[in-house]
mmCIF file of C-alpha atoms in Angstrom:
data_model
loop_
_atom_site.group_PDB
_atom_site.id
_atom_site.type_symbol
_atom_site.label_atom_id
_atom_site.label_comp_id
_atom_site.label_asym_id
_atom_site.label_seq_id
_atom_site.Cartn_x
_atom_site.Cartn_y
_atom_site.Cartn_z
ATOM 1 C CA UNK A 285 0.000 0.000 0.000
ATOM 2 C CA UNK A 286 1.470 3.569 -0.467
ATOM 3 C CA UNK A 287 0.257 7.228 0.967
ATOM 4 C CA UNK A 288 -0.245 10.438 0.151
ATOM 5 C CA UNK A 289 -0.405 13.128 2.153
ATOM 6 C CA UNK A 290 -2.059 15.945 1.430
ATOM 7 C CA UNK A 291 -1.675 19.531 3.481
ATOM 8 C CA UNK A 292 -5.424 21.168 3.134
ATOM 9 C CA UNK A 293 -5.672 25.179 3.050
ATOM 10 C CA UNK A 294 -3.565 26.001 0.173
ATOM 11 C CA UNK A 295 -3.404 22.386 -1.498
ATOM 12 C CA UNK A 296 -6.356 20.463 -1.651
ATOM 13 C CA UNK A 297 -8.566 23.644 -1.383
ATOM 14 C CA UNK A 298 -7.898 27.139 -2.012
ATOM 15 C CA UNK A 299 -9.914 28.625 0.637
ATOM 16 C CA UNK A 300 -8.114 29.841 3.708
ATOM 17 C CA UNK A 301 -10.004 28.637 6.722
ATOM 18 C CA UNK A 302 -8.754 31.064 9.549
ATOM 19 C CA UNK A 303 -9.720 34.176 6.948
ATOM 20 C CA UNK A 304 -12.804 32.901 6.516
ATOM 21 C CA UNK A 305 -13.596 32.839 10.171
ATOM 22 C CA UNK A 306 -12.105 36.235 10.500
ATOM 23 C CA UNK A 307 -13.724 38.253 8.146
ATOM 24 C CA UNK A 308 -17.284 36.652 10.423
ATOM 25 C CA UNK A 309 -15.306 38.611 13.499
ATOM 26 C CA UNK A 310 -13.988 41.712 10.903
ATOM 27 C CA UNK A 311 -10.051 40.381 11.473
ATOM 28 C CA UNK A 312 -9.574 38.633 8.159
ATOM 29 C CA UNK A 313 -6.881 41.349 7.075
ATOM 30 C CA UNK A 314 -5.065 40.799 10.650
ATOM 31 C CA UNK A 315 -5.418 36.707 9.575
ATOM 32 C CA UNK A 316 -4.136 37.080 6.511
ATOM 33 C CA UNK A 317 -1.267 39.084 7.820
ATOM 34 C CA UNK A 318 -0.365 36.355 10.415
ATOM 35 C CA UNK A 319 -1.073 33.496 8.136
ATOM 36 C CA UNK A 320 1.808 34.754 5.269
ATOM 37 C CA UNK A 321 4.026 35.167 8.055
ATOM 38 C CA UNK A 322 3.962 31.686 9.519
ATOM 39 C CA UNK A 323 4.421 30.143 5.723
ATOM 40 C CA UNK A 324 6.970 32.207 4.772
ATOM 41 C CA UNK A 325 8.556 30.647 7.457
ATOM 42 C CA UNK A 326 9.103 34.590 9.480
ATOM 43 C CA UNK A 327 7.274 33.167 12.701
ATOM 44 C CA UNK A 328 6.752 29.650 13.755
ATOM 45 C CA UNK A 329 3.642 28.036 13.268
ATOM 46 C CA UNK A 330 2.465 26.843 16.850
ATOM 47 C CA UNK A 331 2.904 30.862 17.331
ATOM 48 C CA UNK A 332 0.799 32.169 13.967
ATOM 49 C CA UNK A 333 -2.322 29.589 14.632
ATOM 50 C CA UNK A 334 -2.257 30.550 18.943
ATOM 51 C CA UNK A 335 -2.177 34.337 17.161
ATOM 52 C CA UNK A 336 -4.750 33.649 14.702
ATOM 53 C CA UNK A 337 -7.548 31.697 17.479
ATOM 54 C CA UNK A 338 -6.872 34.848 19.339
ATOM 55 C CA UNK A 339 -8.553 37.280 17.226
ATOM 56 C CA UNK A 340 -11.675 34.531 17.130
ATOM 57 C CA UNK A 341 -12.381 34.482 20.830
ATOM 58 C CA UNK A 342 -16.368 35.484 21.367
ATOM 59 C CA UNK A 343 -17.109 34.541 17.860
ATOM 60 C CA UNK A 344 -20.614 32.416 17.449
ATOM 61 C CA UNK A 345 -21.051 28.794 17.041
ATOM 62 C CA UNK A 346 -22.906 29.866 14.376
ATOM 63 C CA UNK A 347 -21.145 31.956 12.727
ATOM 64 C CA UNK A 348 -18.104 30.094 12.712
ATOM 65 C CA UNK A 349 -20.194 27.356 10.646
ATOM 66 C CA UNK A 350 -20.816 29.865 8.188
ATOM 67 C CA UNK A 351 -17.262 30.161 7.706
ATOM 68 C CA UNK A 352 -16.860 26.365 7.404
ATOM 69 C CA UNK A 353 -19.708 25.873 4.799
ATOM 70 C CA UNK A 354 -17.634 28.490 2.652
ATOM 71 C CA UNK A 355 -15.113 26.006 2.559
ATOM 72 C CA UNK A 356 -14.215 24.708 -1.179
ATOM 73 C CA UNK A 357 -12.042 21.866 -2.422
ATOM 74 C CA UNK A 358 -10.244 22.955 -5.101
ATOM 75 C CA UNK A 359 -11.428 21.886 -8.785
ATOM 76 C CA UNK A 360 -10.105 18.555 -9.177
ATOM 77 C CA UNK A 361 -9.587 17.705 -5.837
ATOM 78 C CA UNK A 362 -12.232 15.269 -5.362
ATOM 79 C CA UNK A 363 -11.707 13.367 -8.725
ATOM 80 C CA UNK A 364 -8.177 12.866 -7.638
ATOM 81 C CA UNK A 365 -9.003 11.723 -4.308
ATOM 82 C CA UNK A 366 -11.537 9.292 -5.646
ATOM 83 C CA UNK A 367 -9.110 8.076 -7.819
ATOM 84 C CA UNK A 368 -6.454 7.398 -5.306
ATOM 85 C CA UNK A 369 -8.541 5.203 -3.266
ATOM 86 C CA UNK A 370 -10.081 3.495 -5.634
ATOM 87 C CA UNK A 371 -6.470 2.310 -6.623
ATOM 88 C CA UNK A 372 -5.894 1.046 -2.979
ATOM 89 C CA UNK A 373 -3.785 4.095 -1.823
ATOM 90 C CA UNK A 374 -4.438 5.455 1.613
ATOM 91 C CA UNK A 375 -5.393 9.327 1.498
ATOM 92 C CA UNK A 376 -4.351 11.439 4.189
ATOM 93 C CA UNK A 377 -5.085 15.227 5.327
ATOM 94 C CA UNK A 378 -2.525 16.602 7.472
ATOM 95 C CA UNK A 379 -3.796 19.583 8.575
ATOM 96 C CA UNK A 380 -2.828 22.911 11.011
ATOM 97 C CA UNK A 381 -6.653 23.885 9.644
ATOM 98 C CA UNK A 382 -9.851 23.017 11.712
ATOM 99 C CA UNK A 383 -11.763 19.405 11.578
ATOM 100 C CA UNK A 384 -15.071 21.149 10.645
ATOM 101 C CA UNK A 385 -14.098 23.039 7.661
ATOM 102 C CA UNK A 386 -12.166 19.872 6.424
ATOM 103 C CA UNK A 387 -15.349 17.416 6.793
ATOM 104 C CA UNK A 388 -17.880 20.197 5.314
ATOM 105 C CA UNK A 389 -15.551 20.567 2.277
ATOM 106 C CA UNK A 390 -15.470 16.749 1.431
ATOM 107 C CA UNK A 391 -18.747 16.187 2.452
ATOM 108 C CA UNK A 392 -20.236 19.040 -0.149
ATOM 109 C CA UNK A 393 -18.458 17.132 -2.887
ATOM 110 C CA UNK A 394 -19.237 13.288 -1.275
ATOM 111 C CA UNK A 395 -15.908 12.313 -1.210
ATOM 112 C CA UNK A 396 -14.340 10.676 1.784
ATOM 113 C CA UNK A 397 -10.146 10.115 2.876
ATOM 114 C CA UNK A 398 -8.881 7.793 5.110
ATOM 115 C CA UNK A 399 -7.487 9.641 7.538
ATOM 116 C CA UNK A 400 -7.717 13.551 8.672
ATOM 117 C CA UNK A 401 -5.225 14.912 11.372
ATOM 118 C CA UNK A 402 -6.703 18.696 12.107
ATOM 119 C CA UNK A 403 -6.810 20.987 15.232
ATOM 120 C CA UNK A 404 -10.000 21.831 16.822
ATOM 121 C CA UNK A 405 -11.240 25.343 18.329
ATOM 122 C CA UNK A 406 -13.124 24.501 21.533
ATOM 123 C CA UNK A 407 -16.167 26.210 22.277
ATOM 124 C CA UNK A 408 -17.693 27.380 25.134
ATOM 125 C CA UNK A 409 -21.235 28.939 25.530
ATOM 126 C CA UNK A 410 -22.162 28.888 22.288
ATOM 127 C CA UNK A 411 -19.059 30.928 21.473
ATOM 128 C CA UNK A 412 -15.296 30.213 19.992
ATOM 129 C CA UNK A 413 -12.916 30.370 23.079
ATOM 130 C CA UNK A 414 -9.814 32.116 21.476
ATOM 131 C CA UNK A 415 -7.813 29.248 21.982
ATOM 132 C CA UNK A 416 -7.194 25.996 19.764
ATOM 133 C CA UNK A 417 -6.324 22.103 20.672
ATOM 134 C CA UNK A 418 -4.993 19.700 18.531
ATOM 135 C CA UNK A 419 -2.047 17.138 17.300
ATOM 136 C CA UNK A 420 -0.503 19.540 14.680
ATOM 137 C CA UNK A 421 -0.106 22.676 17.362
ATOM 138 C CA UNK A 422 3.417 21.858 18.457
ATOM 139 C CA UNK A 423 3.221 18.584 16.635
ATOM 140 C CA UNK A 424 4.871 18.771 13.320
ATOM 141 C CA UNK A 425 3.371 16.532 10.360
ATOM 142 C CA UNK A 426 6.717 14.393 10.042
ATOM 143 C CA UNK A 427 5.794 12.809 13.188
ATOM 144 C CA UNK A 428 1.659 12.454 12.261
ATOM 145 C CA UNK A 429 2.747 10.712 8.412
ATOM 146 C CA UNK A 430 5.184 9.179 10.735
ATOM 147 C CA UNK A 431 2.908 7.496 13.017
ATOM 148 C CA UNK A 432 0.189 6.665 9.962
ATOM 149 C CA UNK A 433 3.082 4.851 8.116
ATOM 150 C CA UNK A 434 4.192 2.970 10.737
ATOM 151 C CA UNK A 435 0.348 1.772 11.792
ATOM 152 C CA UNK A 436 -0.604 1.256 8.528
ATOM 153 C CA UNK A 437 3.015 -0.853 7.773
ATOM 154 C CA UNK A 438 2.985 1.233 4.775
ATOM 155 C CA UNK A 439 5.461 -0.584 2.511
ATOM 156 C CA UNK A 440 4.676 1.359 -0.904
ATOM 157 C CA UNK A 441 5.148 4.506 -1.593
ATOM 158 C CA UNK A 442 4.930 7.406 1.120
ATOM 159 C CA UNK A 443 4.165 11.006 -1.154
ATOM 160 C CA UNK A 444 3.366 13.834 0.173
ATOM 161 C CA UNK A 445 1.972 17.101 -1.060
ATOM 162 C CA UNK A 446 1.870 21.021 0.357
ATOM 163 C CA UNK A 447 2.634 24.750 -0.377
ATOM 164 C CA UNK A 448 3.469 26.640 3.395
ATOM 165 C CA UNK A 449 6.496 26.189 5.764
ATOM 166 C CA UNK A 450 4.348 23.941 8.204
ATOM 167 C CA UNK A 451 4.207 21.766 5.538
ATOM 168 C CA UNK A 452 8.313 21.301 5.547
ATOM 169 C CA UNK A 453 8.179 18.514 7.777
ATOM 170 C CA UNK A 454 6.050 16.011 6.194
ATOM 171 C CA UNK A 455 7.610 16.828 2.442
ATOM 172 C CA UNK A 456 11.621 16.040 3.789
ATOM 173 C CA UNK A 457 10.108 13.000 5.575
ATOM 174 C CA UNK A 458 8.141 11.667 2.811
ATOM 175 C CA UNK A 459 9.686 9.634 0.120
ATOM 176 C CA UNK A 460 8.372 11.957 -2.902
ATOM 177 C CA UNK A 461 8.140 15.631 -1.911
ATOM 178 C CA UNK A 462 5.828 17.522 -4.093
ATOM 179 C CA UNK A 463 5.134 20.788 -3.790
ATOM 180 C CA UNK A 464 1.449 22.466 -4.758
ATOM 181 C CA UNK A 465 2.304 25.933 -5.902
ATOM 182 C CA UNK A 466 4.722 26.081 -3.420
ATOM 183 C CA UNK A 467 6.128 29.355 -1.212
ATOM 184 C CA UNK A 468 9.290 30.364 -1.914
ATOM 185 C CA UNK A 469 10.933 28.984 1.383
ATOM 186 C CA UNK A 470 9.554 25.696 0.737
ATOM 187 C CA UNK A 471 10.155 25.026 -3.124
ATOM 188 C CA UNK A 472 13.540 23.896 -2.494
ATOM 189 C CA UNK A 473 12.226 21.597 -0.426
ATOM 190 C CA UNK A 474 10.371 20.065 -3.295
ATOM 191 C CA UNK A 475 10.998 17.367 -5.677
ATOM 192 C CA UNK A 476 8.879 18.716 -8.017
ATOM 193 C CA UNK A 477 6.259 20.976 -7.990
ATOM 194 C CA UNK A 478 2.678 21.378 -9.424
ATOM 195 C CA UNK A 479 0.522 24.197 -10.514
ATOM 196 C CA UNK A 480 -3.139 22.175 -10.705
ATOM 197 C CA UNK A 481 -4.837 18.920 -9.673
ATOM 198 C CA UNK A 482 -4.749 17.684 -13.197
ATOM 199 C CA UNK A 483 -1.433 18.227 -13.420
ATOM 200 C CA UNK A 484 -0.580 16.206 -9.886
ATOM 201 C CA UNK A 485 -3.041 13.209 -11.272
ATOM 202 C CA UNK A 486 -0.861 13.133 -14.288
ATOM 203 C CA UNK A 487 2.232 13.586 -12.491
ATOM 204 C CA UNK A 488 0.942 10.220 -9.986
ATOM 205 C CA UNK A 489 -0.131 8.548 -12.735
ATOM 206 C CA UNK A 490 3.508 8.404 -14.666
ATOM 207 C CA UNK A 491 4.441 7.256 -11.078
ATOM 208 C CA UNK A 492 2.134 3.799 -11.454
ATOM 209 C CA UNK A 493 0.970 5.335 -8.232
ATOM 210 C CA UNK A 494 -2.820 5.613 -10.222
ATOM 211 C CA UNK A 495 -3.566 3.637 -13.710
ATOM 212 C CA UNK A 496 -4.040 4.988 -16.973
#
C-alpha cells in the first residue's frame, strides 16, 4: 500500500479557513497578515495559529459554521481523491486547519479520505474560546505521516503534497516531496512541484501510483 499526504488550506482547497472565520469577526486582514508570516517561514507556526484563534475568541457557534460551509475543495480535488482510493492508496489530510471546515468541504463534494489529522477550536457557551487544541499545534506533520506509516506498515510509496512552511516537515520525511504551488521557502524543499490537480493526477499517474 502507499500514501499520500495531502496539506489542506492552500493544497487540496484554495480557501483559507482562519480568513474565513475572520472576516465573520472583521479580522480577516489581521489573519491574513499572520497566516503569510507563519508560511513564509518569518514566525513559527504553533505561534501564527495561537495568534490567529486569538482574534476569534467570542465569535458564534454559528457563525463560525458559516465560515466552514464556505469552505471549497479545489477543482479537481475530489476526482483525484476518488481516484487514489479506488487504486488502494491510503489518502491522508494533514492539517494545522480546523476538523469542521475539512469534513464540510469533502462532504459538499461526497468524497471521503482515510485519515484527517486537524486541530479543533473549543467552544464554550455557544461561542469560539480564542484558543485551539490539537495534534498539529506543536506537533509537526513528520511525526503524524510518521505514526500513519508505521500503523498502517505502509510498505509502498509514502508522497506527500503542500505549499506553506508547516508543511516542511512532512515533504523532507516523505519519500516523494511535491510541492502544490509552493512558497518560496519551501520550493527547495520540493521534488517537483505542481501548478493544478490535473497536473498532480498526471504527475501520480507516470508514477504507477494511479492507472491509466
Amino acid at each position: 500500500m502507499s500514501i499520500v499526504a495531502f496539506d489542506f488550506d492552500g493544497t487540496l482547497s484554495d480557501s483559507e479557513m482562519t480568513v474565513l472565520l475572520g472576516e465573520q469577526r472583521s479580522v480577516a486582514d489581521e489573519m491574513a497578515a499572520i497566516t503569510e508570516r507563519a508560511m513564509n517561514d518569518e514566525i513559527d507556526y504553533a505561534t501564527s495559529l495561537r495568534e490567529r484563534a486569538a482574534l476569534l475568541e467570542g465569535l458564534s457557534v454559528a457563525d463560525a459554521q458559516q465560515a466552514f460551509d464556505a469552505v471549497y475543495l479545489r477543482e479537481g480535488s475530489a476526482d483525484l481523491i476518488t481516484a487514489l482510493r479506488d487504486a488502494g492508496v491510503h489518502v491522508a489530510i494533514l492539517t494545522g486547519g480546523f476538523e469542521r471546515g475539512v469534513e464540510r468541504a469533502l462532504e459538499r463534494e461526497n468524497v471521503t479520505v482515510d485519515t484527517i489529522v486537524a486541530n479543533r477550536l473549543p467552544v464554550e457557551n455557544g461561542e469560539l474560546t480564542g484558543t485551539v487544541e490539537g495534534p498539529l499545534i506543536e506537533g509537526t506533520k513528520d511525526d503524524a505521516l510518521d505514526d500513519l506509516v508505521r500503523e498502517l506498515d505502509i510498505t509502498g510509496d509514502t508522497i506527500a503534497v503542500g505549499d506553506g512552511a508547516n508543511d516542511l516537515p512532512m515533504l523532507e520525511f516523505a519519500a516523494s516531496a511535491i510541492g502544490y504551488e509552493p512558497k518560496p521557502a519551501v520550493e527547495p524543499a520540493c521534488d517537483v512541484t505542481v501548478s493544478s490537480m490535473a497536473e498532480l493526477q498526471e504527475l501520480l499517474t507516470a508514477r504507477d501510483i494511479l492507472s491509466v
